[in-house]
Amino acid sequence: DMLMQDLTAQIAQATQDREEKSEAKAKALQAKADAEGDLRDTTDTRDADQKYLDDLSATCEQKASDFESRQQLRSEEIEAINKAIEIISSGAVAGNSDKHLPSLAQQGGSSLVMLRSDTQNKMAQSRVVQFLSTKARELNSRVLSALAERVSSDVFVKVKKMIKDLI
């Protein structure tokens, strides 16, 4: 009888241990599956972030390169304008107006026709201004708006004044 009771107790204990181990194994497998899912999500997020960072870095490098090239272009333009101003304001050019300008007037006015075709130029200029203004409003572009404003002002006013003063 004791032996039977002892064996029954051992069987009950072994069954209980087996159930506890099964529960522990199921919890461990569930934790492992959760951890693997979290790892996949984290890896996917990291990969997406890395791709975004790479794209952003490439864009920044391109913009920096474009900025540098525009800066170089602007400095060359400023240098050319300064050189032109220097040439125009030099004494060598100033003294030649008496020599060259009377011959321009005697050539039948073909050179001065360019100066007098202001109405055609103004019509074309106003169409360009209108187009740029329209596009600036459509695209909400401050750059196009500034360009339209700049085109609307006559950029050759100073040059025309200098030529008229020389004549």
PDB file of C-alpha atoms in Angstrom:
ATOM      1  CA  ASP A   1       0.000   0.000   0.000  1.00  0.00           C
ATOM      2  CA  MET A   2       2.821   2.389   0.862  1.00  0.00           C
ATOM      3  CA  LEU A   3       4.589   1.517  -2.280  1.00  0.00           C
ATOM      4  CA  MET A   4       1.469   2.237  -4.235  1.00  0.00           C
ATOM      5  CA  GLN A   5       1.009   5.560  -2.498  1.00  0.00           C
ATOM      6  CA  ASP A   6       4.656   6.428  -3.099  1.00  0.00           C
ATOM      7  CA  LEU A   7       4.418   5.532  -6.805  1.00  0.00           C
ATOM      8  CA  THR A   8       1.191   7.536  -7.164  1.00  0.00           C
ATOM      9  CA  ALA A   9       2.860  10.521  -5.537  1.00  0.00           C
ATOM     10  CA  GLN A  10       5.850  10.183  -7.849  1.00  0.00           C
ATOM     11  CA  ILE A  11       3.561   9.980 -10.895  1.00  0.00           C
ATOM     12  CA  ALA A  12       1.634  13.057  -9.747  1.00  0.00           C
ATOM     13  CA  GLN A  13       4.870  14.915  -9.104  1.00  0.00           C
ATOM     14  CA  ALA A  14       6.273  13.909 -12.509  1.00  0.00           C
ATOM     15  CA  THR A  15       3.045  14.969 -14.253  1.00  0.00           C
ATOM     16  CA  GLN A  16       3.104  18.318 -12.459  1.00  0.00           C
ATOM     17  CA  ASP A  17       6.791  18.832 -13.360  1.00  0.00           C
ATOM     18  CA  ARG A  18       6.048  17.919 -16.984  1.00  0.00           C
ATOM     19  CA  GLU A  19       3.150  20.434 -17.156  1.00  0.00           C
ATOM     20  CA  GLU A  20       5.291  23.173 -15.569  1.00  0.00           C
ATOM     21  CA  LYS A  21       8.075  22.462 -18.033  1.00  0.00           C
ATOM     22  CA  SER A  22       5.586  22.519 -20.944  1.00  0.00           C
ATOM     23  CA  GLU A  23       4.247  25.879 -19.779  1.00  0.00           C
ATOM     24  CA  ALA A  24       7.780  27.241 -19.379  1.00  0.00           C
ATOM     25  CA  LYS A  25       8.700  25.961 -22.843  1.00  0.00           C
ATOM     26  CA  ALA A  26       5.561  27.527 -24.366  1.00  0.00           C
ATOM     27  CA  LYS A  27       6.338  30.856 -22.662  1.00  0.00           C
ATOM     28  CA  ALA A  28       9.941  30.685 -23.873  1.00  0.00           C
ATOM     29  CA  LEU A  29       8.822  29.937 -27.439  1.00  0.00           C
ATOM     30  CA  GLN A  30       6.316  32.808 -27.309  1.00  0.00           C
ATOM     31  CA  ALA A  31       9.003  35.175 -25.968  1.00  0.00           C
ATOM     32  CA  LYS A  32      11.362  34.020 -28.726  1.00  0.00           C
ATOM     33  CA  ALA A  33       8.719  34.637 -31.414  1.00  0.00           C
ATOM     34  CA  ASP A  34       7.977  38.091 -29.966  1.00  0.00           C
ATOM     35  CA  ALA A  35      11.687  38.925 -29.862  1.00  0.00           C
ATOM     36  CA  GLU A  36      12.184  37.774 -33.469  1.00  0.00           C
ATOM     37  CA  GLY A  37       9.209  39.894 -34.583  1.00  0.00           C
ATOM     38  CA  ASP A  38      10.597  42.907 -32.732  1.00  0.00           C
ATOM     39  CA  LEU A  39      13.999  42.273 -34.280  1.00  0.00           C
ATOM     40  CA  ARG A  40      12.486  42.173 -37.795  1.00  0.00           C
ATOM     41  CA  ASP A  41      10.538  45.384 -37.159  1.00  0.00           C
ATOM     42  CA  THR A  42      13.596  47.110 -35.744  1.00  0.00           C
ATOM     43  CA  THR A  43      15.784  45.899 -38.615  1.00  0.00           C
ATOM     44  CA  ASP A  44      13.235  47.064 -41.200  1.00  0.00           C
ATOM     45  CA  THR A  45      12.978  50.464 -39.509  1.00  0.00           C
ATOM     46  CA  ARG A  46      16.765  50.753 -39.345  1.00  0.00           C
ATOM     47  CA  ASP A  47      17.102  49.837 -43.028  1.00  0.00           C
ATOM     48  CA  ALA A  48      14.456  52.409 -44.008  1.00  0.00           C
ATOM     49  CA  ASP A  49      16.175  55.054 -41.867  1.00  0.00           C
ATOM     50  CA  GLN A  50      19.543  54.211 -43.427  1.00  0.00           C
ATOM     51  CA  LYS A  51      18.093  54.525 -46.932  1.00  0.00           C
ATOM     52  CA  TYR A  52      16.543  57.887 -45.998  1.00  0.00           C
ATOM     53  CA  LEU A  53      19.872  59.042 -44.543  1.00  0.00           C
ATOM     54  CA  ASP A  54      21.736  57.955 -47.691  1.00  0.00           C
ATOM     55  CA  ASP A  55      19.221  59.752 -49.929  1.00  0.00           C
ATOM     56  CA  LEU A  56      19.347  62.852 -47.756  1.00  0.00           C
ATOM     57  CA  SER A  57      23.148  62.849 -47.726  1.00  0.00           C
ATOM     58  CA  ALA A  58      23.252  62.512 -51.518  1.00  0.00           C
ATOM     59  CA  THR A  59      20.752  65.363 -51.889  1.00  0.00           C
ATOM     60  CA  CYS A  60      22.753  67.567 -49.525  1.00  0.00           C
ATOM     61  CA  GLU A  61      25.980  66.818 -51.369  1.00  0.00           C
ATOM     62  CA  GLN A  62      24.316  67.642 -54.698  1.00  0.00           C
ATOM     63  CA  LYS A  63      22.904  70.897 -53.347  1.00  0.00           C
ATOM     64  CA  ALA A  64      26.272  71.834 -51.866  1.00  0.00           C
ATOM     65  CA  SER A  65      27.941  71.111 -55.195  1.00  0.00           C
ATOM     66  CA  ASP A  66      25.323  73.151 -57.065  1.00  0.00           C
ATOM     67  CA  PHE A  67      25.732  75.998 -54.594  1.00  0.00           C
ATOM     68  CA  GLU A  68      29.504  76.005 -55.040  1.00  0.00           C
ATOM     69  CA  SER A  69      29.200  76.039 -58.830  1.00  0.00           C
ATOM     70  CA  ARG A  70      26.670  78.894 -58.673  1.00  0.00           C
ATOM     71  CA  GLN A  71      28.952  80.816 -56.317  1.00  0.00           C
ATOM     72  CA  GLN A  72      31.834  80.337 -58.759  1.00  0.00           C
ATOM     73  CA  LEU A  73      29.649  81.465 -61.657  1.00  0.00           C
ATOM     74  CA  ARG A  74      28.493  84.536 -59.729  1.00  0.00           C
ATOM     75  CA  SER A  75      32.042  85.492 -58.817  1.00  0.00           C
ATOM     76  CA  GLU A  76      33.070  85.179 -62.481  1.00  0.00           C
ATOM     77  CA  GLU A  77      30.080  87.304 -63.517  1.00  0.00           C
ATOM     78  CA  ILE A  78      30.961  89.964 -60.954  1.00  0.00           C
ATOM     79  CA  GLU A  79      34.552  89.925 -62.143  1.00  0.00           C
ATOM     80  CA  ALA A  80      33.419  90.367 -65.772  1.00  0.00           C
ATOM     81  CA  ILE A  81      31.072  93.214 -64.828  1.00  0.00           C
ATOM     82  CA  ASN A  82      33.815  94.952 -62.868  1.00  0.00           C
ATOM     83  CA  LYS A  83      36.168  94.553 -65.826  1.00  0.00           C
ATOM     84  CA  ALA A  84      33.517  96.003 -68.175  1.00  0.00           C
ATOM     85  CA  ILE A  85      32.964  98.945 -65.822  1.00  0.00           C
ATOM     86  CA  GLU A  86      36.687  99.477 -65.637  1.00  0.00           C
ATOM     87  CA  ILE A  87      37.001  99.452 -69.441  1.00  0.00           C
ATOM     88  CA  ILE A  88      34.014 101.758 -69.976  1.00  0.00           C
ATOM     89  CA  SER A  89      35.174 104.251 -67.363  1.00  0.00           C
ATOM     90  CA  SER A  90      38.825 104.234 -68.486  1.00  0.00           C
ATOM     91  CA  GLY A  91      40.293 107.246 -70.248  1.00  0.00           C
ATOM     92  CA  ALA A  92      41.054 105.257 -73.392  1.00  0.00           C
ATOM     93  CA  VAL A  93      37.380 104.656 -74.115  1.00  0.00           C
ATOM     94  CA  ALA A  94      36.208 108.092 -72.996  1.00  0.00           C
ATOM     95  CA  GLY A  95      38.402 109.905 -75.526  1.00  0.00           C
ATOM     96  CA  ASN A  96      37.240 107.835 -78.501  1.00  0.00           C
ATOM     97  CA  SER A  97      33.626 109.001 -78.462  1.00  0.00           C
ATOM     98  CA  ASP A  98      34.347 111.965 -80.784  1.00  0.00           C
ATOM     99  CA  LYS A  99      36.110 109.692 -83.212  1.00  0.00           C
ATOM    100  CA  HIS A 100      33.538 106.831 -83.442  1.00  0.00           C
ATOM    101  CA  LEU A 101      30.123 108.275 -82.621  1.00  0.00           C
ATOM    102  CA  PRO A 102      29.891 110.759 -85.530  1.00  0.00           C
ATOM    103  CA  SER A 103      30.609 107.923 -87.950  1.00  0.00           C
ATOM    104  CA  LEU A 104      27.757 105.921 -86.397  1.00  0.00           C
ATOM    105  CA  ALA A 105      25.336 108.759 -87.056  1.00  0.00           C
ATOM    106  CA  GLN A 106      26.569 109.081 -90.672  1.00  0.00           C
ATOM    107  CA  GLN A 107      26.012 105.413 -91.521  1.00  0.00           C
ATOM    108  CA  GLY A 108      22.386 106.055 -92.300  1.00  0.00           C
ATOM    109  CA  GLY A 109      21.317 105.514 -88.744  1.00  0.00           C
ATOM    110  CA  SER A 110      21.435 101.723 -88.979  1.00  0.00           C
ATOM    111  CA  SER A 111      23.200 101.463 -85.627  1.00  0.00           C
ATOM    112  CA  LEU A 112      20.857 103.927 -83.988  1.00  0.00           C
ATOM    113  CA  VAL A 113      17.805 102.050 -85.279  1.00  0.00           C
ATOM    114  CA  MET A 114      18.506  99.516 -82.569  1.00  0.00           C
ATOM    115  CA  LEU A 115      18.132 102.249 -79.975  1.00  0.00           C
ATOM    116  CA  ARG A 116      14.894 103.471 -81.528  1.00  0.00           C
ATOM    117  CA  SER A 117      13.197 100.077 -81.690  1.00  0.00           C
ATOM    118  CA  ASP A 118      12.154 100.482 -78.080  1.00  0.00           C
ATOM    119  CA  THR A 119       8.477  99.910 -78.783  1.00  0.00           C
ATOM    120  CA  GLN A 120       9.077  96.428 -80.187  1.00  0.00           C
ATOM    121  CA  ASN A 121      11.438  95.624 -77.351  1.00  0.00           C
ATOM    122  CA  LYS A 122       8.996  96.933 -74.773  1.00  0.00           C
ATOM    123  CA  MET A 123       6.168  94.817 -76.222  1.00  0.00           C
ATOM    124  CA  ALA A 124       8.324  91.681 -76.108  1.00  0.00           C
ATOM    125  CA  GLN A 125       9.562  92.627 -72.670  1.00  0.00           C
ATOM    126  CA  SER A 126       6.009  93.103 -71.372  1.00  0.00           C
ATOM    127  CA  ARG A 127       4.998  89.683 -72.748  1.00  0.00           C
ATOM    128  CA  VAL A 128       7.943  88.095 -70.974  1.00  0.00           C
ATOM    129  CA  VAL A 129       7.051  89.898 -67.752  1.00  0.00           C
ATOM    130  CA  GLN A 130       3.438  88.778 -68.035  1.00  0.00           C
ATOM    131  CA  PHE A 131       4.476  85.159 -68.672  1.00  0.00           C
ATOM    132  CA  LEU A 132       6.944  85.118 -65.783  1.00  0.00           C
ATOM    133  CA  SER A 133       4.424  86.714 -63.428  1.00  0.00           C
ATOM    134  CA  THR A 134       1.774  84.174 -64.386  1.00  0.00           C
ATOM    135  CA  LYS A 135       4.133  81.260 -63.867  1.00  0.00           C
ATOM    136  CA  ALA A 136       5.348  82.763 -60.577  1.00  0.00           C
ATOM    137  CA  ARG A 137       1.758  82.869 -59.305  1.00  0.00           C
ATOM    138  CA  GLU A 138       0.984  79.354 -60.563  1.00  0.00           C
ATOM    139  CA  LEU A 139       4.104  77.853 -59.010  1.00  0.00           C
ATOM    140  CA  ASN A 140       4.142  80.192 -56.002  1.00  0.00           C
ATOM    141  CA  SER A 141       7.766  80.949 -56.845  1.00  0.00           C
ATOM    142  CA  ARG A 142       9.479  83.936 -55.306  1.00  0.00           C
ATOM    143  CA  VAL A 143      12.436  83.503 -57.657  1.00  0.00           C
ATOM    144  CA  LEU A 144      10.269  83.789 -60.783  1.00  0.00           C
ATOM    145  CA  SER A 145       8.456  86.738 -59.244  1.00  0.00           C
ATOM    146  CA  ALA A 146      11.759  88.501 -58.578  1.00  0.00           C
ATOM    147  CA  LEU A 147      12.911  87.697 -62.106  1.00  0.00           C
ATOM    148  CA  ALA A 148       9.688  89.138 -63.550  1.00  0.00           C
ATOM    149  CA  GLU A 149      10.207  92.292 -61.500  1.00  0.00           C
ATOM    150  CA  ARG A 150      13.780  92.569 -62.720  1.00  0.00           C
ATOM    151  CA  VAL A 151      12.786  92.018 -66.365  1.00  0.00           C
ATOM    152  CA  SER A 152      10.056  94.627 -66.060  1.00  0.00           C
ATOM    153  CA  SER A 153      12.625  97.285 -65.262  1.00  0.00           C
ATOM    154  CA  ASP A 154      14.575  98.397 -68.304  1.00  0.00           C
ATOM    155  CA  VAL A 155      18.049  96.973 -67.767  1.00  0.00           C
ATOM    156  CA  PHE A 156      19.600  99.115 -70.463  1.00  0.00           C
ATOM    157  CA  VAL A 157      18.551 102.500 -69.050  1.00  0.00           C
ATOM    158  CA  LYS A 158      22.084 103.288 -67.866  1.00  0.00           C
ATOM    159  CA  VAL A 159      23.645 102.108 -71.130  1.00  0.00           C
ATOM    160  CA  LYS A 160      21.193 104.158 -73.220  1.00  0.00           C
ATOM    161  CA  LYS A 161      21.814 107.195 -71.021  1.00  0.00           C
ATOM    162  CA  MET A 162      25.578 106.810 -71.435  1.00  0.00           C
ATOM    163  CA  ILE A 163      25.225 106.527 -75.229  1.00  0.00           C
ATOM    164  CA  LYS A 164      22.923 109.549 -75.379  1.00  0.00           C
ATOM    165  CA  ASP A 165      25.338 111.506 -73.208  1.00  0.00           C
ATOM    166  CA  LEU A 166      28.167 110.564 -75.547  1.00  0.00           C
ATOM    167  CA  ILE A 167      26.147 111.660 -78.593  1.00  0.00           C
TER     168      ILE A 167
END
